[in-house]
Short mmCIF file of C-alpha atoms and ligand atoms in Angstrom, two decimals:
data_model
loop_
_atom_site.label_atom_id
_atom_site.label_comp_id
_atom_site.label_asym_id
_atom_site.label_seq_id
_atom_site.Cartn_x
_atom_site.Cartn_y
_atom_site.Cartn_z
CA MET A 303 51.29 -63.17 109.25
CA PRO A 304 49.41 -59.83 109.06
CA GLU A 305 47.42 -58.87 112.13
CA THR A 306 43.64 -59.21 112.20
CA THR A 307 41.98 -56.09 110.88
CA HIS A 308 40.22 -54.04 113.53
CA ALA A 309 37.80 -51.24 112.81
CA ILE A 310 35.91 -48.54 114.62
CA ARG A 311 32.66 -47.04 113.48
CA GLY A 312 31.15 -43.68 114.39
CA PRO A 313 31.18 -39.97 113.51
CA ALA A 314 34.72 -38.91 112.53
CA LEU A 315 36.52 -35.66 111.85
CA THR A 316 39.88 -35.10 110.18
CA PHE A 317 41.66 -32.44 108.16
CA THR A 318 42.89 -32.87 104.62
CA GLY A 319 44.94 -29.68 104.33
CA ASP A 320 45.79 -26.44 106.08
CA VAL A 321 42.58 -25.20 107.72
CA LEU A 322 44.16 -21.83 108.53
CA ALA A 323 44.79 -21.21 104.83
CA GLU A 324 42.01 -23.20 103.13
CA GLY A 325 39.14 -23.04 105.62
CA ALA A 326 36.26 -25.50 105.28
CA ALA A 327 37.78 -27.07 102.13
CA ALA A 328 40.35 -28.75 104.39
CA VAL A 329 37.78 -30.28 106.76
CA ARG A 330 36.46 -33.82 106.33
CA TYR A 331 33.56 -34.91 108.51
CA GLU A 332 31.88 -38.29 108.15
CA SER A 333 28.72 -38.76 110.18
CA ASP A 334 28.97 -42.56 109.97
CA ALA A 335 32.57 -43.49 109.27
CA LEU A 336 34.32 -46.82 109.35
CA ILE A 337 38.05 -46.71 110.03
CA ALA A 338 39.93 -49.99 109.70
CA PHE A 339 43.49 -50.67 110.76
CA ALA A 340 46.02 -53.49 110.78
CA ASP A 341 49.70 -53.66 111.75
CA GLY A 342 49.53 -50.19 113.30
CA ARG A 343 48.28 -48.40 110.20
CA ILE A 344 44.94 -47.28 108.86
CA THR A 345 43.88 -49.37 105.89
CA HIS A 346 40.45 -47.88 105.14
CA PHE A 347 38.51 -44.72 105.99
CA GLY A 348 35.18 -43.65 104.57
CA PRO A 349 31.42 -43.86 104.92
CA SER A 350 30.59 -47.09 106.67
CA ALA A 351 28.35 -48.45 103.95
CA GLY A 352 31.12 -48.12 101.37
CA VAL A 353 33.97 -49.45 103.51
CA ARG A 354 32.28 -52.46 105.17
CA PRO A 355 32.13 -54.70 102.05
CA LYS A 356 35.85 -54.12 101.41
CA LEU A 357 36.97 -55.46 104.81
CA PRO A 358 37.85 -59.09 105.57
CA PRO A 359 34.81 -60.89 107.05
CA SER A 360 36.82 -61.56 110.23
CA THR A 361 37.17 -57.79 110.95
CA VAL A 362 36.35 -56.86 114.53
CA VAL A 363 34.26 -53.66 114.53
CA ARG A 364 33.80 -51.51 117.61
CA GLU A 365 30.87 -49.10 117.33
CA TYR A 366 30.63 -45.63 118.86
CA GLY A 367 27.30 -43.82 119.13
CA ARG A 368 26.18 -40.45 117.85
CA HIS A 369 27.46 -38.44 120.79
CA HIS A 370 30.99 -39.64 120.12
CA LEU A 371 33.53 -38.23 117.72
CA ILE A 372 36.57 -40.06 116.34
CA LEU A 373 39.61 -37.82 115.80
CA PRO A 374 43.30 -38.24 115.13
CA GLY A 375 45.23 -38.38 118.43
CA PHE A 376 46.29 -34.99 119.76
CA ILE A 377 49.88 -33.84 119.32
CA ASP A 378 51.67 -31.68 121.90
CA CYS A 379 54.56 -29.87 120.17
CA HIS A 380 56.46 -28.79 123.30
CA VAL A 381 56.39 -30.16 126.83
CA HIS A 382 58.81 -30.98 129.66
CA TYR A 383 58.04 -34.37 131.19
CA PRO A 384 60.46 -33.79 134.13
CA GLN A 385 58.34 -30.82 135.20
CA LEU A 386 55.20 -32.86 135.83
CA GLN A 387 55.41 -32.29 139.57
CA ILE A 388 55.77 -28.50 139.42
CA ILE A 389 52.67 -27.67 137.41
CA GLY A 390 51.01 -24.63 138.93
CA ALA A 391 54.00 -23.40 140.98
CA TYR A 392 53.13 -20.03 142.47
CA GLY A 393 54.24 -16.53 141.84
CA GLU A 394 57.19 -16.19 139.46
CA GLN A 395 57.93 -15.20 135.91
CA LEU A 396 60.21 -17.25 133.66
CA LEU A 397 63.75 -16.67 134.91
CA ASP A 398 62.89 -16.79 138.63
CA TRP A 399 60.51 -19.70 138.03
CA LEU A 400 63.38 -21.64 136.45
CA GLU A 401 65.63 -21.02 139.47
CA LYS A 402 63.06 -21.50 142.19
CA TYR A 403 61.11 -24.50 140.92
CA THR A 404 62.32 -25.98 137.64
CA PHE A 405 65.99 -26.54 138.32
CA VAL A 406 65.10 -28.02 141.70
CA ALA A 407 62.66 -30.51 140.14
CA GLU A 408 65.08 -31.42 137.37
CA GLN A 409 67.89 -32.21 139.81
CA ARG A 410 65.78 -35.06 141.19
CA PHE A 411 66.29 -36.79 137.84
CA ALA A 412 69.84 -37.66 138.86
CA ASP A 413 68.04 -40.74 140.21
CA PRO A 414 67.13 -43.05 137.29
CA ASP A 415 64.27 -44.61 139.29
CA HIS A 416 62.70 -41.19 139.73
CA ALA A 417 63.03 -40.56 135.97
CA ARG A 418 61.36 -43.89 135.18
CA ARG A 419 58.55 -43.25 137.65
CA ILE A 420 57.75 -39.79 136.30
CA ALA A 421 58.01 -40.90 132.65
CA GLU A 422 55.38 -43.58 133.32
CA ILE A 423 53.00 -41.20 135.06
CA PHE A 424 53.54 -38.52 132.43
CA LEU A 425 52.79 -40.73 129.42
CA ASP A 426 49.74 -42.29 131.06
CA GLU A 427 48.47 -38.81 131.84
CA CYS A 428 49.08 -37.68 128.24
CA LEU A 429 47.16 -40.68 126.92
CA ARG A 430 44.28 -40.08 129.32
CA ASN A 431 44.09 -36.60 127.81
CA GLY A 432 44.13 -37.97 124.27
CA THR A 433 47.69 -36.90 123.43
CA THR A 434 49.33 -39.70 121.46
CA THR A 435 52.47 -37.85 120.33
CA MET A 436 54.55 -35.17 121.98
CA ALA A 437 57.93 -33.46 121.68
CA SER A 438 59.35 -33.51 125.18
CA PHE A 439 62.40 -32.06 126.82
CA CYS A 440 64.20 -34.42 129.19
CA THR A 441 66.82 -33.30 131.74
CA VAL A 442 70.58 -33.04 131.33
CA HIS A 443 70.89 -36.68 132.46
CA PRO A 444 71.07 -39.16 129.54
CA HIS A 445 69.15 -41.76 131.57
CA SER A 446 66.18 -39.33 131.66
CA VAL A 447 65.99 -39.83 127.88
CA ASP A 448 66.26 -43.62 128.18
CA ALA A 449 63.50 -43.62 130.80
CA PHE A 450 61.22 -41.58 128.54
CA PHE A 451 61.77 -43.56 125.33
CA GLU A 452 61.51 -46.90 127.16
CA ALA A 453 58.14 -45.87 128.61
CA ALA A 454 56.99 -44.60 125.18
CA GLU A 455 58.14 -47.82 123.53
CA ARG A 456 56.12 -49.92 125.99
CA ARG A 457 53.04 -47.95 124.93
CA GLY A 458 53.90 -48.01 121.21
CA MET A 459 53.83 -44.20 121.03
CA ARG A 460 55.47 -41.97 118.44
CA CYS A 461 57.45 -39.53 120.56
CA ILE A 462 60.15 -36.93 120.07
CA ALA A 463 62.56 -36.24 122.94
CA GLY A 464 66.11 -35.30 123.80
CA LYS A 465 68.63 -34.59 126.52
CA CYS A 466 68.79 -30.97 127.66
CA LEU A 467 72.06 -29.25 126.76
CA MET A 468 73.12 -26.64 129.35
CA ASP A 469 76.67 -25.61 130.16
CA ARG A 470 76.08 -22.30 131.95
CA ASN A 471 73.51 -20.35 133.97
CA ALA A 472 72.15 -23.44 135.68
CA PRO A 473 73.07 -25.18 138.96
CA GLU A 474 76.24 -27.25 138.71
CA PRO A 475 74.49 -30.67 138.88
CA LEU A 476 72.43 -29.72 135.82
CA ARG A 477 75.34 -28.51 133.71
CA ASP A 478 77.18 -30.54 131.12
CA THR A 479 80.04 -29.22 128.98
CA ALA A 480 80.06 -28.55 125.27
CA ARG A 481 82.02 -31.78 124.70
CA ARG A 482 80.04 -33.96 127.09
CA GLY A 483 76.71 -32.66 125.83
CA TYR A 484 77.77 -33.43 122.27
CA ASP A 485 79.04 -36.92 123.07
CA GLU A 486 76.05 -37.90 125.21
CA SER A 487 73.57 -36.61 122.63
CA LYS A 488 75.37 -38.47 119.85
CA ALA A 489 75.19 -41.73 121.81
CA LEU A 490 71.48 -41.16 122.51
CA ILE A 491 70.79 -40.50 118.82
CA ALA A 492 72.50 -43.80 117.95
CA ARG A 493 70.48 -45.58 120.63
CA TRP A 494 67.06 -44.10 119.96
CA HIS A 495 66.55 -42.13 116.75
CA GLY A 496 64.39 -44.22 114.43
CA LYS A 497 64.11 -47.11 116.90
CA GLY A 498 60.47 -48.15 116.58
CA ARG A 499 58.55 -44.90 116.73
CA ALA A 500 61.17 -42.88 118.64
CA LEU A 501 62.58 -39.68 117.15
CA TYR A 502 65.46 -37.78 118.71
CA ALA A 503 65.57 -34.02 119.25
CA VAL A 504 68.86 -32.25 119.85
CA THR A 505 67.80 -30.08 122.80
CA PRO A 506 69.72 -26.89 123.65
CA ARG A 507 67.47 -25.55 126.45
CA PHE A 508 67.72 -21.91 125.32
CA ALA A 509 70.57 -19.68 124.22
CA PRO A 510 71.18 -18.16 127.69
CA SER A 511 72.01 -21.55 129.21
CA SER A 512 74.58 -22.53 126.58
CA THR A 513 77.98 -21.01 125.91
CA PRO A 514 78.84 -20.02 122.34
CA GLU A 515 81.05 -23.12 122.27
CA GLN A 516 78.11 -25.37 123.16
CA MET A 517 75.88 -23.59 120.64
CA GLU A 518 78.52 -24.21 117.97
CA MET A 519 78.85 -27.92 118.75
CA THR A 520 75.08 -28.31 119.00
CA GLY A 521 74.55 -26.87 115.52
CA ALA A 522 77.26 -29.18 114.19
CA LEU A 523 75.72 -32.22 115.91
CA TRP A 524 72.30 -31.50 114.42
CA LYS A 525 73.80 -31.10 110.95
CA GLU A 526 75.63 -34.41 111.30
CA HIS A 527 72.33 -36.23 111.95
CA PRO A 528 69.83 -35.45 109.19
CA GLY A 529 66.26 -36.35 110.10
CA THR A 530 66.69 -35.57 113.79
CA TYR A 531 64.85 -32.69 115.43
CA LEU A 532 66.09 -29.65 117.31
CA GLN A 533 63.99 -28.16 120.09
CA SER A 534 64.57 -25.03 122.15
CA HIS A 535 62.91 -21.83 123.39
CA VAL A 536 62.84 -18.36 121.86
CA SER A 537 61.44 -14.95 122.84
CA GLU A 538 59.16 -16.14 125.59
CA ASN A 539 59.67 -13.37 128.16
CA ARG A 540 60.95 -9.79 127.87
CA ARG A 541 63.72 -10.20 130.45
CA GLU A 542 64.85 -13.38 128.71
CA VAL A 543 65.00 -11.55 125.35
CA GLU A 544 67.14 -8.80 126.94
CA TRP A 545 69.40 -11.37 128.56
CA ALA A 546 69.94 -13.22 125.27
CA ARG A 547 70.93 -9.90 123.68
CA GLU A 548 73.43 -9.20 126.46
CA LEU A 549 74.96 -12.67 126.22
CA TYR A 550 75.21 -12.59 122.41
CA PRO A 551 75.87 -8.90 121.66
CA ASP A 552 77.06 -9.57 118.13
CA ARG A 553 73.78 -11.07 116.99
CA ARG A 554 71.11 -8.81 115.49
CA ASP A 555 68.26 -10.34 117.50
CA TYR A 556 67.38 -13.43 119.58
CA LEU A 557 66.50 -15.61 116.58
CA ASP A 558 69.80 -14.71 114.94
CA VAL A 559 71.64 -16.49 117.76
CA TYR A 560 70.07 -19.79 116.68
CA GLU A 561 70.48 -18.89 113.02
CA HIS A 562 74.16 -18.13 113.49
CA TYR A 563 74.80 -21.48 115.15
CA GLY A 564 72.96 -23.51 112.49
CA GLN A 565 69.94 -24.35 114.64
CA LEU A 566 67.12 -23.28 112.33
CA GLY A 567 65.45 -25.19 109.51
CA PRO A 568 62.93 -27.96 108.95
CA ARG A 569 62.40 -30.04 112.15
CA ALA A 570 63.50 -27.22 114.45
CA ILE A 571 60.76 -26.51 117.03
CA TYR A 572 60.91 -23.37 119.13
CA GLY A 573 58.68 -22.90 122.14
CA HIS A 574 56.75 -19.63 122.58
CA GLY A 575 57.98 -16.90 120.19
CA VAL A 576 55.73 -14.42 122.00
CA HIS A 577 57.94 -11.38 121.38
CA LEU A 578 59.29 -12.19 117.91
CA THR A 579 59.56 -9.27 115.50
CA GLY A 580 58.18 -9.24 111.96
CA SER A 581 61.69 -9.85 110.63
CA GLU A 582 62.17 -12.88 112.90
CA LEU A 583 58.80 -14.34 111.83
CA ALA A 584 59.71 -13.84 108.17
CA ARG A 585 62.97 -15.73 108.67
CA LEU A 586 61.20 -18.58 110.47
CA SER A 587 58.77 -18.80 107.58
CA GLU A 588 61.62 -18.93 105.10
CA ASN A 589 63.72 -21.52 106.85
CA GLY A 590 60.84 -23.86 107.76
CA ALA A 591 61.32 -23.94 111.54
CA ALA A 592 58.19 -24.17 113.69
CA ILE A 593 56.80 -22.30 116.67
CA ALA A 594 55.09 -24.24 119.47
CA HIS A 595 52.30 -21.99 120.72
CA CYS A 596 51.94 -22.50 124.47
CA PRO A 597 48.99 -20.36 125.57
CA THR A 598 48.39 -21.68 129.10
CA SER A 599 52.09 -21.29 129.90
CA ASN A 600 52.30 -17.79 128.48
CA MET A 601 49.42 -16.64 130.66
CA PHE A 602 50.53 -18.54 133.76
CA LEU A 603 54.09 -17.13 133.71
CA GLY A 604 52.85 -13.70 132.59
CA SER A 605 55.06 -13.99 129.51
CA GLY A 606 52.72 -12.28 127.06
CA LEU A 607 50.23 -13.11 124.36
CA PHE A 608 51.41 -14.92 121.24
CA ASP A 609 49.86 -13.37 118.13
CA LEU A 610 48.84 -16.46 116.18
CA LYS A 611 47.18 -14.49 113.39
CA LYS A 612 50.36 -12.50 112.79
CA ALA A 613 52.51 -15.65 112.87
CA VAL A 614 50.47 -17.49 110.24
CA ASP A 615 49.95 -14.46 107.99
CA ALA A 616 49.61 -15.83 104.45
CA ALA A 617 52.30 -13.41 103.22
CA ARG A 618 54.94 -15.28 105.26
CA PRO A 619 53.28 -18.08 107.21
CA VAL A 620 55.21 -19.74 110.04
CA ARG A 621 54.46 -23.37 110.88
CA VAL A 622 52.67 -23.35 114.24
CA GLY A 623 51.50 -26.21 116.45
CA LEU A 624 49.81 -26.13 119.84
CA ALA A 625 51.69 -27.13 122.97
CA SER A 626 51.13 -27.49 126.70
CA ASP A 627 54.65 -26.54 127.90
CA VAL A 628 53.93 -28.29 131.18
CA GLY A 629 55.26 -27.53 133.88
CA ALA A 630 54.88 -23.80 133.02
CA GLY A 631 51.65 -24.70 131.25
CA THR A 632 48.74 -25.52 133.52
CA SER A 633 47.31 -28.60 131.81
CA LEU A 634 48.30 -31.57 129.67
CA SER A 635 44.86 -31.42 128.06
CA MET A 636 45.01 -30.20 124.47
CA LEU A 637 41.32 -29.33 124.79
CA LYS A 638 42.18 -26.90 127.57
CA THR A 639 45.17 -25.68 125.54
CA MET A 640 42.83 -24.96 122.61
CA GLY A 641 40.52 -23.05 124.95
CA ALA A 642 43.46 -20.94 126.11
CA ALA A 643 44.57 -20.36 122.50
CA TYR A 644 41.10 -19.00 121.80
CA GLN A 645 41.27 -16.65 124.79
CA THR A 646 44.73 -15.47 123.73
CA ALA A 647 43.42 -14.76 120.23
CA GLN A 648 40.48 -12.88 121.73
CA LEU A 649 42.85 -10.65 123.70
CA HIS A 650 44.43 -9.71 120.36
CA GLY A 651 40.97 -8.94 118.99
CA ASN A 652 41.03 -12.00 116.75
CA GLY A 653 38.94 -15.13 116.56
CA LEU A 654 40.04 -18.74 116.52
CA SER A 655 37.38 -21.15 115.34
CA ALA A 656 37.01 -24.58 116.88
CA LEU A 657 38.01 -26.21 113.61
CA GLU A 658 41.17 -24.08 113.49
CA ALA A 659 41.99 -24.98 117.09
CA PHE A 660 41.45 -28.71 116.53
CA TYR A 661 43.60 -28.45 113.40
CA LEU A 662 46.43 -26.87 115.42
CA ALA A 663 46.36 -29.80 117.84
CA THR A 664 46.29 -32.49 115.12
CA ARG A 665 47.29 -32.10 111.49
CA GLY A 666 48.69 -28.57 112.01
CA ALA A 667 50.91 -29.81 114.83
CA ALA A 668 51.98 -32.78 112.68
CA ARG A 669 52.84 -30.38 109.88
CA ALA A 670 54.85 -28.21 112.26
CA LEU A 671 56.79 -31.37 113.14
CA TYR A 672 57.09 -32.55 109.52
CA LEU A 673 55.15 -35.68 110.48
CA ASP A 674 51.92 -34.96 108.58
CA ASP A 675 52.59 -37.89 106.25
CA ARG A 676 52.40 -40.27 109.24
CA ILE A 677 50.24 -38.83 112.03
CA GLY A 678 47.71 -36.07 112.71
CA SER A 679 44.99 -37.13 110.30
CA ILE A 680 42.82 -40.09 109.42
CA GLY A 681 43.42 -41.77 106.08
CA PRO A 682 44.76 -44.97 104.53
CA GLY A 683 48.48 -45.40 105.21
CA MET A 684 48.49 -43.10 108.25
CA GLU A 685 49.62 -44.51 111.58
CA ALA A 686 46.56 -45.58 113.58
CA ASP A 687 46.72 -43.08 116.46
CA LEU A 688 43.10 -42.23 117.11
CA ILE A 689 40.97 -40.93 119.94
CA VAL A 690 37.27 -41.05 120.60
CA LEU A 691 35.72 -38.03 122.28
CA ASP A 692 32.60 -38.37 124.37
CA LEU A 693 30.80 -35.15 123.46
CA LYS A 694 28.65 -35.36 126.62
CA SER A 695 31.31 -36.08 129.20
CA THR A 696 29.86 -33.91 131.98
CA PRO A 697 26.32 -32.82 132.87
CA LEU A 698 27.23 -29.20 132.10
CA ILE A 699 28.59 -30.07 128.65
CA GLU A 700 25.52 -32.17 127.95
CA ALA A 701 23.22 -29.30 128.92
CA ARG A 702 25.25 -26.82 126.87
CA LEU A 703 25.19 -29.09 123.82
CA ALA A 704 21.40 -29.17 123.83
CA GLY A 705 21.45 -25.72 122.26
CA CYS A 706 24.13 -26.49 119.64
CA ASP A 707 23.23 -27.15 116.06
CA SER A 708 26.58 -27.31 114.26
CA LEU A 709 29.74 -29.36 114.50
CA ASP A 710 31.79 -26.19 114.97
CA GLU A 711 29.67 -25.18 117.96
CA ALA A 712 29.81 -28.66 119.52
CA LEU A 713 33.59 -28.68 119.17
CA PHE A 714 33.86 -25.20 120.62
CA VAL A 715 32.00 -26.41 123.72
CA GLN A 716 34.56 -29.23 124.09
CA MET A 717 37.51 -26.84 124.01
CA THR A 718 35.86 -24.44 126.41
CA LEU A 719 34.43 -26.90 128.94
CA GLY A 720 36.10 -30.23 128.18
CA ASP A 721 39.09 -31.96 129.75
CA ASP A 722 40.44 -35.49 130.17
CA ARG A 723 36.92 -36.75 130.91
CA ALA A 724 36.00 -36.04 127.28
CA VAL A 725 38.48 -38.62 125.99
CA ALA A 726 36.57 -41.90 126.04
CA THR A 727 39.11 -44.14 124.28
CA ARG A 728 42.41 -43.91 122.54
CA TYR A 729 44.17 -46.15 120.01
CA VAL A 730 47.95 -46.07 119.73
CA ALA A 731 49.23 -47.70 116.55
CA GLY A 732 45.87 -49.44 116.37
CA LYS A 733 45.93 -50.79 119.93
CA ALA A 734 43.22 -49.66 122.33
CA CYS A 735 44.66 -48.34 125.58
N1 GUN B 1291 63.04 -21.44 128.85
C1 GUN B 1291 64.13 -22.17 129.19
N2 GUN B 1291 63.77 -23.27 129.89
C2 GUN B 1291 62.43 -23.23 130.00
C3 GUN B 1291 61.47 -24.10 130.61
O1 GUN B 1291 61.79 -25.13 131.20
N3 GUN B 1291 60.17 -23.72 130.51
C4 GUN B 1291 59.80 -22.58 129.87
N4 GUN B 1291 58.51 -22.28 129.80
N5 GUN B 1291 60.66 -21.76 129.29
C5 GUN B 1291 61.98 -22.08 129.35
ZN1 ZN B 1292 59.30 -25.12 127.43
#
C-alpha cells in the first residue's frame, strides 16, 4: 500500500537549470509553496493554492512561517568521514598534515567499533548541518565502508563512498596492494553499489600514494563497473603537484596521470584542482569529470585559491560542486563553505552571488555528481531530501536581516553568518529527522 502523503508548506527555493550559465532564469522561488511527498519522492510542488486541491484529503501538512525557507538538502561533493576528529589540526600544509595527523587518525579505523562510532557521529553532524548527501572517502579498511553505508542506510540517506586505495607512501598499516585493493573494492561494490540509496566510489587516494600497478588496476576496476563513481585528489598543493610529476615523469601533467590510467570521465570527482592549468581544465570539461571546490580546506592548509570563475568559463565549463573536505576543511556546514567560496572568489577579484553559492551546494553539486535527475532540486519525481532554514537563527542574523529587502541579500546573510543553527528541520527521503 502506498504511504500516506505528507506535505510541507512555506517559502521555497530551488533551481531549474545551471545558475552559473543562465542566471535568474534558472531560479524558482515560491513565496507560499506546498511540497507533497510519498514513498520517498516528491509528488507535487507549486503554489499552495494550486497544489492543495490535488492532494488526498488525508494529507498531513506541516506549515513553516515566513522567516523559514525550504530548500533541497545540501550536497557535499568531497569529505573524509574518518577525519572527523582531526578538524582544525594546527600548523601544517598538505603533505606534512597527512603524515602528522591524518594517517594517525585513519589507523584507528583498524577497529570496526571505532569506525561505526565515527560514522554515526559524522552522519548525524552532516544532517544537523543540512547535508543530506555526500561523497565520502573511507579508510583502507573495508569495514570502514561497511560502517559508513550501514549508518547511512539506517538514516535512509543517498551517499557515495569507497575504500581508500593506497599501496605506497603511507604507513604500513594503511597500505593495501594493487591486488588486494582491487579485490576488496570489487567485493564492496557487489555488497553496496545500488543497495537502497548507496553508491560506490572507487577511491584511489591520490596518484602519489598508488603505484603505477595500482593505478592500472584501479582504472580497470572502474571500467568494469559502469555507474560507479571514482573519487580522488588533484593539484591541491604545489609540493604535491611537484611530487606527482617526479613519481610519474612520463606524464605531461598531474591530470594526465589519471587520464593515462583511465580514471577520468563522467562520475569521476576530483577534490581541489587549485593549481590546474588551462589545458587540464579544458580536458576535464571535455571528459565530464568534476571538481569538488573545497574553499575552507584550501585556506586552512594554505593550499591556494581555486579560481571558480576560470573553471566554469562558458568556453570550456568544468562541472564544479562545493565540498567541505573535512578534516582539512574547517566545517561540515555548507553555509560556511559557501561563505568561504565567496571569500575565495573575492581574493580573485570576482564575485559569487548567494544564488550561485546555493546552487553550487544543491543542484550544481548534484550535476557534478550526475545525480541531478534524483536530488538537488525540488520537483515532482525528485527524491524528497529537503531542509528548512530558519532565516533568523541567531539574534545577530535577525538584526542583520532587518535591513535586507531581497531574497539574494537574505541568503547572503545566511552564508556569511549562518551555521548549523540555521537548519531548523530536514527530511530524508520524505522522513523528518
Ligand atoms: N590528498 C591526499 N589525501 C588527502 C586528504 O586526506 N585530504 C586532503 N585535503 N588532501 C589529500
Ligand atoms: Zn580530500
